[in-house]
Tab-separated table of N, CA, C and O in Angstrom:
chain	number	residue	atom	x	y	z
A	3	UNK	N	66.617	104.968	11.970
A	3	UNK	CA	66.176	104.763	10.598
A	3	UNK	C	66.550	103.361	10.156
A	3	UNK	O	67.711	102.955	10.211
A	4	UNK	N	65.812	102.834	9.836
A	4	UNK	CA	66.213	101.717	8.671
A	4	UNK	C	67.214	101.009	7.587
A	4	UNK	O	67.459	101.742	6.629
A	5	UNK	N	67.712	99.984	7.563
A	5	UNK	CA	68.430	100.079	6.526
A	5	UNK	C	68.559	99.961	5.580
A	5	UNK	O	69.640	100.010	4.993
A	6	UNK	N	66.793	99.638	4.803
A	6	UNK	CA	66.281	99.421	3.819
A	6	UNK	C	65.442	100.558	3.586
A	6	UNK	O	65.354	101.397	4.483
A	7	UNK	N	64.698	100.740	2.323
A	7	UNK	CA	64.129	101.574	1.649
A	7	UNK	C	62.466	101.234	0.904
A	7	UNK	O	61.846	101.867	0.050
A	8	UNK	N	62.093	99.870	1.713
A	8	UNK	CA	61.086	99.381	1.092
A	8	UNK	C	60.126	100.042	0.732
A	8	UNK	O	59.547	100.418	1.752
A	9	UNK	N	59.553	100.450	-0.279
A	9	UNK	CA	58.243	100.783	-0.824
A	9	UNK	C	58.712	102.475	-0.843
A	9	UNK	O	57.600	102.999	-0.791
A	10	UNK	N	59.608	103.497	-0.882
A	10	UNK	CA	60.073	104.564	-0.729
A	10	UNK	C	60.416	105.133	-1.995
A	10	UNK	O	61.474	105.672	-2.319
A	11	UNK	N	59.430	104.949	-2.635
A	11	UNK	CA	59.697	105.310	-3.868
A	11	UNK	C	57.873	105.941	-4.631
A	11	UNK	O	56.713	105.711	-4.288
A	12	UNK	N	58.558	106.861	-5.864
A	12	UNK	CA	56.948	107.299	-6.001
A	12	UNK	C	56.100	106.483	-7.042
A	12	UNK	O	55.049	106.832	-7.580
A	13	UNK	N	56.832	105.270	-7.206
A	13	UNK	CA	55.638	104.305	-7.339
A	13	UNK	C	54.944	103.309	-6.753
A	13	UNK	O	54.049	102.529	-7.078
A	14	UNK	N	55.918	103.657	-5.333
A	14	UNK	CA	55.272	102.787	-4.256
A	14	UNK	C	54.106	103.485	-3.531
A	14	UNK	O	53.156	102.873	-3.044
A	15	UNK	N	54.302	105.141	-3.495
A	15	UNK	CA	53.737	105.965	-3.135
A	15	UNK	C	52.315	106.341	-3.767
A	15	UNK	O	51.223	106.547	-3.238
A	16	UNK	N	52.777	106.355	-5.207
A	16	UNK	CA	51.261	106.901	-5.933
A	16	UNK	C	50.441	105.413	-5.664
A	16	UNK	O	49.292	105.392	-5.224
A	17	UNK	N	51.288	104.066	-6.032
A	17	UNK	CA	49.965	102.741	-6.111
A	17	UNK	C	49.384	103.371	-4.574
A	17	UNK	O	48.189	103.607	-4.397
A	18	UNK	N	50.294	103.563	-3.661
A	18	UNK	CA	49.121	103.131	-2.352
A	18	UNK	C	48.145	104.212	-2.307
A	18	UNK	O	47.001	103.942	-1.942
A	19	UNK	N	48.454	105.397	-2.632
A	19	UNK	CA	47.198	106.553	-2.589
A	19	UNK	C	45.605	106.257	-3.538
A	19	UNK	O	44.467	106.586	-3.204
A	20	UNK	N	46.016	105.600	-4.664
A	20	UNK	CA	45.086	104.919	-5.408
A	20	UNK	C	44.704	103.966	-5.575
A	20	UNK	O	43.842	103.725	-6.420
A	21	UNK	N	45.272	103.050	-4.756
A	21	UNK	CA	44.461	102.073	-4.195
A	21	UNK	C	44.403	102.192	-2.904
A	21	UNK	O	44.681	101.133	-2.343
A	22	UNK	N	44.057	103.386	-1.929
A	22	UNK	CA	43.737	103.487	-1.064
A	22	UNK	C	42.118	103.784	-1.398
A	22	UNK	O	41.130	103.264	-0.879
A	23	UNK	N	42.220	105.067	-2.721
A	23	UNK	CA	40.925	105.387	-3.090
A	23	UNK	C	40.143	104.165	-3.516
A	23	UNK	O	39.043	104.517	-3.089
A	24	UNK	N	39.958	103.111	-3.996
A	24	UNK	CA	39.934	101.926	-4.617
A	24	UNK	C	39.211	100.974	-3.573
A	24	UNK	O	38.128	100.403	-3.705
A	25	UNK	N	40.392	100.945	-2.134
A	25	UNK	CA	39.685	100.348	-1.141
A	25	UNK	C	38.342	100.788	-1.012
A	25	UNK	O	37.297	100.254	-1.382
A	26	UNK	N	38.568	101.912	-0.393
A	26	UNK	CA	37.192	103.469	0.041
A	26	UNK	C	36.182	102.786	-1.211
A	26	UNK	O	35.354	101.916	-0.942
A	27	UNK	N	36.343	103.208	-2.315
A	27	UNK	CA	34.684	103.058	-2.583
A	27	UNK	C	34.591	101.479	-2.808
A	27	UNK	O	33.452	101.022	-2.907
A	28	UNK	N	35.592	100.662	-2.893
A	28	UNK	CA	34.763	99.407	-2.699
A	28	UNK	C	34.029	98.955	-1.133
A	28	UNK	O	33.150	98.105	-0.996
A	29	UNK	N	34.519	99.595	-0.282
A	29	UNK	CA	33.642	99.376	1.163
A	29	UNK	C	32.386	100.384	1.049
A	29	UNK	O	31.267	100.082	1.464
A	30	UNK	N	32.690	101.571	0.462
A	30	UNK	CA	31.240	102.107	0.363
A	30	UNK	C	30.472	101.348	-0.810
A	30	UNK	O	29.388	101.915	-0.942
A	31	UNK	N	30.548	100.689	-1.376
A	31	UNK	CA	30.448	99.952	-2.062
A	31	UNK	C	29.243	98.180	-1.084
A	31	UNK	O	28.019	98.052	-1.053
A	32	UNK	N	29.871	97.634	-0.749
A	32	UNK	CA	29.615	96.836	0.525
A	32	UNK	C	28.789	97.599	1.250
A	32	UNK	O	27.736	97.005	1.480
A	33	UNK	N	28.850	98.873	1.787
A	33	UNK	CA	28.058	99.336	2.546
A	33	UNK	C	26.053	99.620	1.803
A	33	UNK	O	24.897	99.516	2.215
A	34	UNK	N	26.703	99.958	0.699
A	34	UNK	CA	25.577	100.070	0.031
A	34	UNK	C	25.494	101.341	-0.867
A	34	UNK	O	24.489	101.633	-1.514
A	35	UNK	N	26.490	101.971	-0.848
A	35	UNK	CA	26.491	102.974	-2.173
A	35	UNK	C	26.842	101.906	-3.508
A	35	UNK	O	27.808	101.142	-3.494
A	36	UNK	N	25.770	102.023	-4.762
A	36	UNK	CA	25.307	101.247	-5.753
A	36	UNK	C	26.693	100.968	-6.555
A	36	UNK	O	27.316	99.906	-6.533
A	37	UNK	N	27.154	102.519	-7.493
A	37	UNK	CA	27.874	102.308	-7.963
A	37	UNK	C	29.759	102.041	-7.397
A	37	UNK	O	30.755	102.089	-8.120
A	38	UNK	N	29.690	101.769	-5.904
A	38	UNK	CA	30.964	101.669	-5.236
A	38	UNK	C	31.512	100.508	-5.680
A	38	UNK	O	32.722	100.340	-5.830
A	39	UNK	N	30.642	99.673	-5.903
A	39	UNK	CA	31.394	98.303	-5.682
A	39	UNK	C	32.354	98.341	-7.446
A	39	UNK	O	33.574	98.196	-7.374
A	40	UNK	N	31.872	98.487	-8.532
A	40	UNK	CA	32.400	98.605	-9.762
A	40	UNK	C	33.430	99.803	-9.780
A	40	UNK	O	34.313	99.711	-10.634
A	41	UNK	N	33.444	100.977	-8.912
A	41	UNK	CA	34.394	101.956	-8.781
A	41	UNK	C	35.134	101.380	-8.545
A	41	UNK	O	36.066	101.364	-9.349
A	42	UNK	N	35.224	100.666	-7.516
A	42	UNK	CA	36.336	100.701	-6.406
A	42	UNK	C	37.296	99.342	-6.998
A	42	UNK	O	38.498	99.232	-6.754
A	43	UNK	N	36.647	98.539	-7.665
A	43	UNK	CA	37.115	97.330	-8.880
A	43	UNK	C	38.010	98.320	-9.342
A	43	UNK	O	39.190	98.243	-8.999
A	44	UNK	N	37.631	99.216	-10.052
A	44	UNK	CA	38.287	99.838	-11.429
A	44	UNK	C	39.305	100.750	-11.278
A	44	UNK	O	40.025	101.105	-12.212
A	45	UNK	N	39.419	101.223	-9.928
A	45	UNK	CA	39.990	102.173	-9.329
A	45	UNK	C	41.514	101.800	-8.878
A	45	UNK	O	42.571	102.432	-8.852
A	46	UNK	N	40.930	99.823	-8.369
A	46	UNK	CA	42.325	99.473	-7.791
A	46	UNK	C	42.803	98.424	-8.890
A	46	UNK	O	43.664	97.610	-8.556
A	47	UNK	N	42.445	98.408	-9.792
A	47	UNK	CA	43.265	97.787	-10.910
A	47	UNK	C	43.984	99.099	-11.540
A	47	UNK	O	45.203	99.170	-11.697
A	48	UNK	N	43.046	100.151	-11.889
A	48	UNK	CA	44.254	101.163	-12.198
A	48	UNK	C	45.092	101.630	-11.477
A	48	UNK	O	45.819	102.424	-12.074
A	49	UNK	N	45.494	101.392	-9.682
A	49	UNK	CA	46.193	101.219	-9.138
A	49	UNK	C	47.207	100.375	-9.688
A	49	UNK	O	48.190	100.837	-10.268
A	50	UNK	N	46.986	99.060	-9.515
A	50	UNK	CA	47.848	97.942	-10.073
A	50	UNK	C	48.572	98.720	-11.580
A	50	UNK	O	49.765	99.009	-11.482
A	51	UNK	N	48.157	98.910	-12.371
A	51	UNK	CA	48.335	99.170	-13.710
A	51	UNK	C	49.745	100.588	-13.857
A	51	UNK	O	50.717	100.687	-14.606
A	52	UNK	N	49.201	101.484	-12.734
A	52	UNK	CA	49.651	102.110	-12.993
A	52	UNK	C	51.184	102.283	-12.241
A	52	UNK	O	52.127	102.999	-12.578
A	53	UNK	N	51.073	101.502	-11.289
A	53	UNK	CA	52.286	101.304	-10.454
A	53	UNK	C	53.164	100.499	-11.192
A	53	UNK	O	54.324	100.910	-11.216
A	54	UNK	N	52.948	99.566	-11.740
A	54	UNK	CA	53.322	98.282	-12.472
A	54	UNK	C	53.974	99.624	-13.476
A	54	UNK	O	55.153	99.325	-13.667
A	55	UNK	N	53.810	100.341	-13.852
A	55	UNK	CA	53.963	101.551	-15.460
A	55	UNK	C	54.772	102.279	-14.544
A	55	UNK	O	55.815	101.628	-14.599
A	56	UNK	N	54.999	103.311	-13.642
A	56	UNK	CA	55.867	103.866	-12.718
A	56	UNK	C	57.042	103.110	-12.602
A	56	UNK	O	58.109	103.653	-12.887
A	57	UNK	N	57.015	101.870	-12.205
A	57	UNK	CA	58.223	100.818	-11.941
A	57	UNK	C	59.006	100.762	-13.280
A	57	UNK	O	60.171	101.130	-13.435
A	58	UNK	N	58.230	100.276	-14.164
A	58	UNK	CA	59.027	99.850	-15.562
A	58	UNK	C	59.635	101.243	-16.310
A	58	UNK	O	60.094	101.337	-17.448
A	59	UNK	N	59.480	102.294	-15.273
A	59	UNK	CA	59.651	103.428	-16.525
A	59	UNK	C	61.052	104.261	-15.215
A	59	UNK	O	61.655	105.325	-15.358
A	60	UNK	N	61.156	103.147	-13.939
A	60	UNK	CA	62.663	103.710	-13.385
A	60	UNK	C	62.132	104.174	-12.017
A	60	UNK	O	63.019	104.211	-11.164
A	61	UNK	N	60.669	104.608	-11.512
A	61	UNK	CA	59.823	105.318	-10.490
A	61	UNK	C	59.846	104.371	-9.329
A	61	UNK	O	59.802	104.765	-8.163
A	62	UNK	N	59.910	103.199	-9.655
A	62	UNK	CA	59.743	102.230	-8.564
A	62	UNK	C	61.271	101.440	-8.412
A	62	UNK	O	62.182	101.890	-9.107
A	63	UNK	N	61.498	100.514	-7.698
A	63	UNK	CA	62.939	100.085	-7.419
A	63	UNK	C	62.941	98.459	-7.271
A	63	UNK	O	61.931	97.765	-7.153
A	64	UNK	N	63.876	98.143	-7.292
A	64	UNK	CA	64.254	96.450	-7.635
A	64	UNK	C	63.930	95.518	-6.498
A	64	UNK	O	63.422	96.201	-5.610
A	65	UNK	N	63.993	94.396	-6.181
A	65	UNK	CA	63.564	93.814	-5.094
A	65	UNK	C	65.035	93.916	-4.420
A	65	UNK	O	66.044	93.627	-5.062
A	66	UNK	N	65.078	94.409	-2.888
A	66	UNK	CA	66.049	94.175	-2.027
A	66	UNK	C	66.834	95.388	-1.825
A	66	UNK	O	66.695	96.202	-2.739
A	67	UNK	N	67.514	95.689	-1.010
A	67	UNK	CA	68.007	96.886	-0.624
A	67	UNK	C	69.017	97.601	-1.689
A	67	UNK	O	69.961	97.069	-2.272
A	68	UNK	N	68.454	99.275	-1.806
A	68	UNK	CA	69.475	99.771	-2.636
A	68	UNK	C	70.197	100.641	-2.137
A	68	UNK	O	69.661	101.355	-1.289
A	69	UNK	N	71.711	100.904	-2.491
A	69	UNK	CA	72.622	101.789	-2.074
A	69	UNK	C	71.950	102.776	-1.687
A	69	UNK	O	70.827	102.981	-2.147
A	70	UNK	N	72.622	103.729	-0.588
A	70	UNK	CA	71.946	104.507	0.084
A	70	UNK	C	71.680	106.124	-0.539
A	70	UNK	O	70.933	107.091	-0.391
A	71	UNK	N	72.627	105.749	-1.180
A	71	UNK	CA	72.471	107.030	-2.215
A	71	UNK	C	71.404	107.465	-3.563
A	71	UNK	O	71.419	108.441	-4.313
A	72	UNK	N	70.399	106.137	-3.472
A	72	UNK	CA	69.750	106.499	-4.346
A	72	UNK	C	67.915	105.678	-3.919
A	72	UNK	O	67.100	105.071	-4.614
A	73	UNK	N	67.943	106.061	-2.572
A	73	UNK	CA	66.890	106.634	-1.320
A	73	UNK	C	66.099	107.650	-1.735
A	73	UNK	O	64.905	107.482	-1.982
A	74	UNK	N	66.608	108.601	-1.825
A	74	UNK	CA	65.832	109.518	-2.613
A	74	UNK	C	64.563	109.380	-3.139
A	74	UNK	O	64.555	108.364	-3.834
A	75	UNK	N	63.267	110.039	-3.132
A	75	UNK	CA	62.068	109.795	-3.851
A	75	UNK	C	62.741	110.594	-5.505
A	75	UNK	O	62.425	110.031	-6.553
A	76	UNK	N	63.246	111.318	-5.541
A	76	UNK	CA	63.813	111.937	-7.286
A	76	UNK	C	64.411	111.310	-7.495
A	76	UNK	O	64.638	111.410	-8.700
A	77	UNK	N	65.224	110.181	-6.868
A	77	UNK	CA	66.206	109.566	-7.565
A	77	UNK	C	65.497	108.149	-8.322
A	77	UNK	O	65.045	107.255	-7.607
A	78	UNK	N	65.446	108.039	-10.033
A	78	UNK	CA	65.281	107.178	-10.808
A	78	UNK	C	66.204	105.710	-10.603
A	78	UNK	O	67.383	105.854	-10.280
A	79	UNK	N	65.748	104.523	-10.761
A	79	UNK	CA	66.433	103.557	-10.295
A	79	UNK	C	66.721	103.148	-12.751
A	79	UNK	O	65.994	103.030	-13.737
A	80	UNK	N	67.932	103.123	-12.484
A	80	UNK	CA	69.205	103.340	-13.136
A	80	UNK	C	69.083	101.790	-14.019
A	80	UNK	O	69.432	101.613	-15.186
A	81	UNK	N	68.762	101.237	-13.515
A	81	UNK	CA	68.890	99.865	-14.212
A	81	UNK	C	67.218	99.186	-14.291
A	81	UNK	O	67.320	97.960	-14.337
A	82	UNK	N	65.949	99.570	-14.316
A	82	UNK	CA	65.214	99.214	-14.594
A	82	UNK	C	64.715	99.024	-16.133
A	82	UNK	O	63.895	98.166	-16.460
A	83	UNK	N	65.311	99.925	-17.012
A	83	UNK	CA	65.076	99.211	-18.511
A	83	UNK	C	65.416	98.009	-18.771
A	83	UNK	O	64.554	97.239	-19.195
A	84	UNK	N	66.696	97.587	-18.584
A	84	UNK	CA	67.163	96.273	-18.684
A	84	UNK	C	66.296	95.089	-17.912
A	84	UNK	O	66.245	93.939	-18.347
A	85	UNK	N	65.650	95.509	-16.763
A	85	UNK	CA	64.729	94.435	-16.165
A	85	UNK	C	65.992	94.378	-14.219
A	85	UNK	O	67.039	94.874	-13.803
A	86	UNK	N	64.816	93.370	-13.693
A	86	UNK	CA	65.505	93.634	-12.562
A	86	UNK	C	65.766	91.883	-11.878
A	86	UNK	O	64.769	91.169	-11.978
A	87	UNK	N	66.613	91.444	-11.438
A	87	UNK	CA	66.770	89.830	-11.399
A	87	UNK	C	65.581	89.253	-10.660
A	87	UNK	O	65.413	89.891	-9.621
A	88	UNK	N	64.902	88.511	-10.775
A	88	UNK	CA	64.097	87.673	-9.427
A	88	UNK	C	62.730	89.161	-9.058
A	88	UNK	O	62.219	89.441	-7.974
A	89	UNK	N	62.520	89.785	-10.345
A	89	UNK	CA	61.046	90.826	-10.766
A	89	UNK	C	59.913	90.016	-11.260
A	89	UNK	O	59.807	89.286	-12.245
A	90	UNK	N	59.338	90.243	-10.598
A	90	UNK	CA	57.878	89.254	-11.612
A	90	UNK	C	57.637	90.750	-12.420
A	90	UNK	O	58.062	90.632	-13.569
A	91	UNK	N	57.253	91.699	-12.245
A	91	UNK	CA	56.818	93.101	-12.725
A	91	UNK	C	57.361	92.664	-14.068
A	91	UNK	O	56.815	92.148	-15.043
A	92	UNK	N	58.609	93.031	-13.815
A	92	UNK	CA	59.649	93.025	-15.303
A	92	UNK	C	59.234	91.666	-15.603
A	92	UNK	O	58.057	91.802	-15.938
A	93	UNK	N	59.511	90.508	-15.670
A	93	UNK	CA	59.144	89.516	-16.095
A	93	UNK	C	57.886	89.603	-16.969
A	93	UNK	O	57.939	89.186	-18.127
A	94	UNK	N	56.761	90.122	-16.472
A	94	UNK	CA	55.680	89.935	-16.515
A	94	UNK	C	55.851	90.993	-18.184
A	94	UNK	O	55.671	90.506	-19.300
A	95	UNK	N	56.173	92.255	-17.953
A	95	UNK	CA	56.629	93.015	-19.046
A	95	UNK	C	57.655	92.351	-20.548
A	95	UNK	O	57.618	92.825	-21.684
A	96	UNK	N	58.465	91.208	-20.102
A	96	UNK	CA	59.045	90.921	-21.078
A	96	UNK	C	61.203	91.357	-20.844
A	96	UNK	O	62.224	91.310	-21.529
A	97	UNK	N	60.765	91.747	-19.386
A	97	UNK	CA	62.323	92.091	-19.568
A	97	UNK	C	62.766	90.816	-18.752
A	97	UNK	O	62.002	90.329	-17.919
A	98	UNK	N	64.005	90.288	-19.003
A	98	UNK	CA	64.175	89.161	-18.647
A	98	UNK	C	65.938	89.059	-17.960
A	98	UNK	O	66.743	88.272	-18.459
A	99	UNK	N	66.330	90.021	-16.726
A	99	UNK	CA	67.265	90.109	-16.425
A	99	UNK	C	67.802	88.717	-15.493
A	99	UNK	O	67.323	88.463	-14.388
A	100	UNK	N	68.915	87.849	-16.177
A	100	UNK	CA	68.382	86.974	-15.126
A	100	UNK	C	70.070	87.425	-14.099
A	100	UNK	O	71.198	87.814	-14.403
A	101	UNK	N	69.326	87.072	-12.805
A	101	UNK	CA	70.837	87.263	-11.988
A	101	UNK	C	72.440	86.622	-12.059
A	101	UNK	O	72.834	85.667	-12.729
A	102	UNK	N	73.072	87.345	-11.289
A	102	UNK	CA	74.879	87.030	-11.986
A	102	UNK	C	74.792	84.864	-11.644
A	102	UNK	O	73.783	84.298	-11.223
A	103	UNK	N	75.415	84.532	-11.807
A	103	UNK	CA	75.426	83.257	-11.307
A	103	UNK	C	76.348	83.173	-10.246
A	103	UNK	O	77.150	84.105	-10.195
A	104	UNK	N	76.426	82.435	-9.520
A	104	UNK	CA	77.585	81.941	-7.946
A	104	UNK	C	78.401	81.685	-8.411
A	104	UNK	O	78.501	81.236	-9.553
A	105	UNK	N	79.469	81.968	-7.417
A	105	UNK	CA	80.820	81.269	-8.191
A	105	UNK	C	80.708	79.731	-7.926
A	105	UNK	O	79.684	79.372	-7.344
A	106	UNK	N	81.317	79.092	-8.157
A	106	UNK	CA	81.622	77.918	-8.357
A	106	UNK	C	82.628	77.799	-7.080
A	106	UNK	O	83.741	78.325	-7.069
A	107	UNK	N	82.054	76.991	-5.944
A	107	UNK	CA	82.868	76.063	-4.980
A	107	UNK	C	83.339	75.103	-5.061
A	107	UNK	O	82.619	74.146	-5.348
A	108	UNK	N	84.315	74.963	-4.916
A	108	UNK	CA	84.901	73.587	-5.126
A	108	UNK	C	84.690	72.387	-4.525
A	108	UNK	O	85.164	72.461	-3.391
A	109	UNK	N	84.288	71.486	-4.693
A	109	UNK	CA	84.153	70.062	-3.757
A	109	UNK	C	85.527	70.252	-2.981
A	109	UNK	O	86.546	70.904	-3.211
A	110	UNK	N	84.964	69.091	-1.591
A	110	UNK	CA	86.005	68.485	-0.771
A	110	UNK	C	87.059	67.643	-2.004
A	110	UNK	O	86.809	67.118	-3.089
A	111	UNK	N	88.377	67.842	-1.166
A	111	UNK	CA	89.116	67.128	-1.818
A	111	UNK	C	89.770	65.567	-1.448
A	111	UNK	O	90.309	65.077	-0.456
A	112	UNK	N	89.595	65.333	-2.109
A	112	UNK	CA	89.423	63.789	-2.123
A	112	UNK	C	91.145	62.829	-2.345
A	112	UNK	O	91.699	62.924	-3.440
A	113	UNK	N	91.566	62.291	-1.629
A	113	UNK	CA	92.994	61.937	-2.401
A	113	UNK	C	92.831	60.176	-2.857
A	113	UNK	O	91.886	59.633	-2.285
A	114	UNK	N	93.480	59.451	-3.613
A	114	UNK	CA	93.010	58.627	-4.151
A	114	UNK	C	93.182	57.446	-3.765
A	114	UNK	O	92.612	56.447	-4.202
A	115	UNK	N	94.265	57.528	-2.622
A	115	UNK	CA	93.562	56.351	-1.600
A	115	UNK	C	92.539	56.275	-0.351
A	115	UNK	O	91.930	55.332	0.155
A	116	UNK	N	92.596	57.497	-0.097
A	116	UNK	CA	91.036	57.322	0.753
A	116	UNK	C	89.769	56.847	-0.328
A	116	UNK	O	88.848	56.328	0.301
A	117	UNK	N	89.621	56.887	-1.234
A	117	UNK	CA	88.511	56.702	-1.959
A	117	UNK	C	89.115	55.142	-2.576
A	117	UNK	O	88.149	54.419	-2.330
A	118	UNK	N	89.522	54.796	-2.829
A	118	UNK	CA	89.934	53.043	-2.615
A	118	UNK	C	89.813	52.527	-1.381
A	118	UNK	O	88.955	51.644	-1.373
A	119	UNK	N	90.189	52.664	-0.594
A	119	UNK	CA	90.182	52.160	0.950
A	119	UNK	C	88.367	52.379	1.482
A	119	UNK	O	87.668	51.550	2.065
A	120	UNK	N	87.971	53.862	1.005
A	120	UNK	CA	86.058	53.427	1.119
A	120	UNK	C	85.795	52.462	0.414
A	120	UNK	O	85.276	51.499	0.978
A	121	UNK	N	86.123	52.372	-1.403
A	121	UNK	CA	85.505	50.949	-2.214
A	121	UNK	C	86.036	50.084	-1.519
A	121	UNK	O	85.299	49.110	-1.671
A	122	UNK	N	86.780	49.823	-0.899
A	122	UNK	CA	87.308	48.467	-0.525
A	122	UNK	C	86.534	47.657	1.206
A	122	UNK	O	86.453	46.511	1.648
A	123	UNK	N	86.189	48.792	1.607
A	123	UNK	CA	85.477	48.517	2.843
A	123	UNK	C	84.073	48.073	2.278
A	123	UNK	O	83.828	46.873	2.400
A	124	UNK	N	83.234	48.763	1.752
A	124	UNK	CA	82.061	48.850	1.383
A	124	UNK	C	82.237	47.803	0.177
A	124	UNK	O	81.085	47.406	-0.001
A	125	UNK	N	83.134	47.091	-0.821
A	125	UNK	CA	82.699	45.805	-1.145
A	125	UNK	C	82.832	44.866	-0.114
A	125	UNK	O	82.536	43.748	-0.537
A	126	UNK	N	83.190	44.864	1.180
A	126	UNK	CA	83.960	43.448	1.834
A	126	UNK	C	83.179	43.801	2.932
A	126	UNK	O	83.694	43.673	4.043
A	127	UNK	N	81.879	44.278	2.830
A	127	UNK	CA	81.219	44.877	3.588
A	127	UNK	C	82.121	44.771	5.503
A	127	UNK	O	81.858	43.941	6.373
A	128	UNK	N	82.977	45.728	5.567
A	128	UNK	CA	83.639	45.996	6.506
A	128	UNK	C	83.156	47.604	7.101
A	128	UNK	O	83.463	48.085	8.192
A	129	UNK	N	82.403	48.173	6.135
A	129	UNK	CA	82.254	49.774	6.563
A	129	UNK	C	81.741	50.205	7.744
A	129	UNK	O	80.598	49.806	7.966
A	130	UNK	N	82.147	50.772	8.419
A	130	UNK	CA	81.796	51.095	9.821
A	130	UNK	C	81.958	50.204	10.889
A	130	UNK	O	81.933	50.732	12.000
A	131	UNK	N	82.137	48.847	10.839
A	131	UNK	CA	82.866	47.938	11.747
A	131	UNK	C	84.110	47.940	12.424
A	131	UNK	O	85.199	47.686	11.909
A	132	UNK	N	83.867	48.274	13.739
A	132	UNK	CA	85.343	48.511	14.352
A	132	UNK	C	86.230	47.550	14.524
A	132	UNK	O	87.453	47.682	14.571
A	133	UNK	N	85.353	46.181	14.657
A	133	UNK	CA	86.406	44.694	14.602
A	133	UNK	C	87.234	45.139	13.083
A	133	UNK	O	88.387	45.521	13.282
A	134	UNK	N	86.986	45.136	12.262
A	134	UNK	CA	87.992	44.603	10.952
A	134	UNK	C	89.127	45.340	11.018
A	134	UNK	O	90.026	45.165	10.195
């Protein structure tokens, strides 16, 4: 098994069944049944629409792997009201979670005569010269 959960959820599940239907009559559609081609338009935007509505309401799940305990197709993802970090979905909705920030690394440390002894090479243009 996997150690991710991609698309395992029932709004990953219902978009693809309805826009599976969506595909179908837009190729019968192409093929030459009249009204396919406008079905199958309308069919997979309410795909889109409605998955996009599943997600924002907890049905669908955040970008990137979630604890394993909440795999589950019943299990509601817990933090989707608030929005989800690096979501266009949510974004797109107005929720605007933005992610934690990094900690803060510290620069190399520097002591304050090595950094005189570089200005001092590099005005007397000596830098990198092994004669001087």
């Amino acid at each position: 098994m996997s150690l991710y959960d991609e698309g395992h959820t029932v709004a990953g599940w219902t978009g693809t069944a309805i826009g599976t239907a969506g595909a179908t009559a837009l190729g019968l559609g192409v093929c030459g049944w009249t009204p396919g081609f406008g079905l199958g338009v309308a069919v997979s935007v309410l795909a889109l629409l409605v998955t996009w509505g599943l997600h924002l309401a907890g049905w669908g799940k955040p970008p990137g792997p979630r604890p394993r305990d909440q795999w589950s197709l019943r299990a509601r993802d817990r933090s989707a009201h608030g929005g989800h970090p690096d979501c266009l979905g949510c974004r797109l909705a107005g929720r605007r979670r933005t992610p934690a920030p990094l900690p803060a690394v510290p620069g190399p440390a520097t002591s304050p005569e090595s950094t005189n002894a570089t200005a001092t090479a590099t005005a007397t243009g000596t830098a990198g010269d092994p004669s001087a």
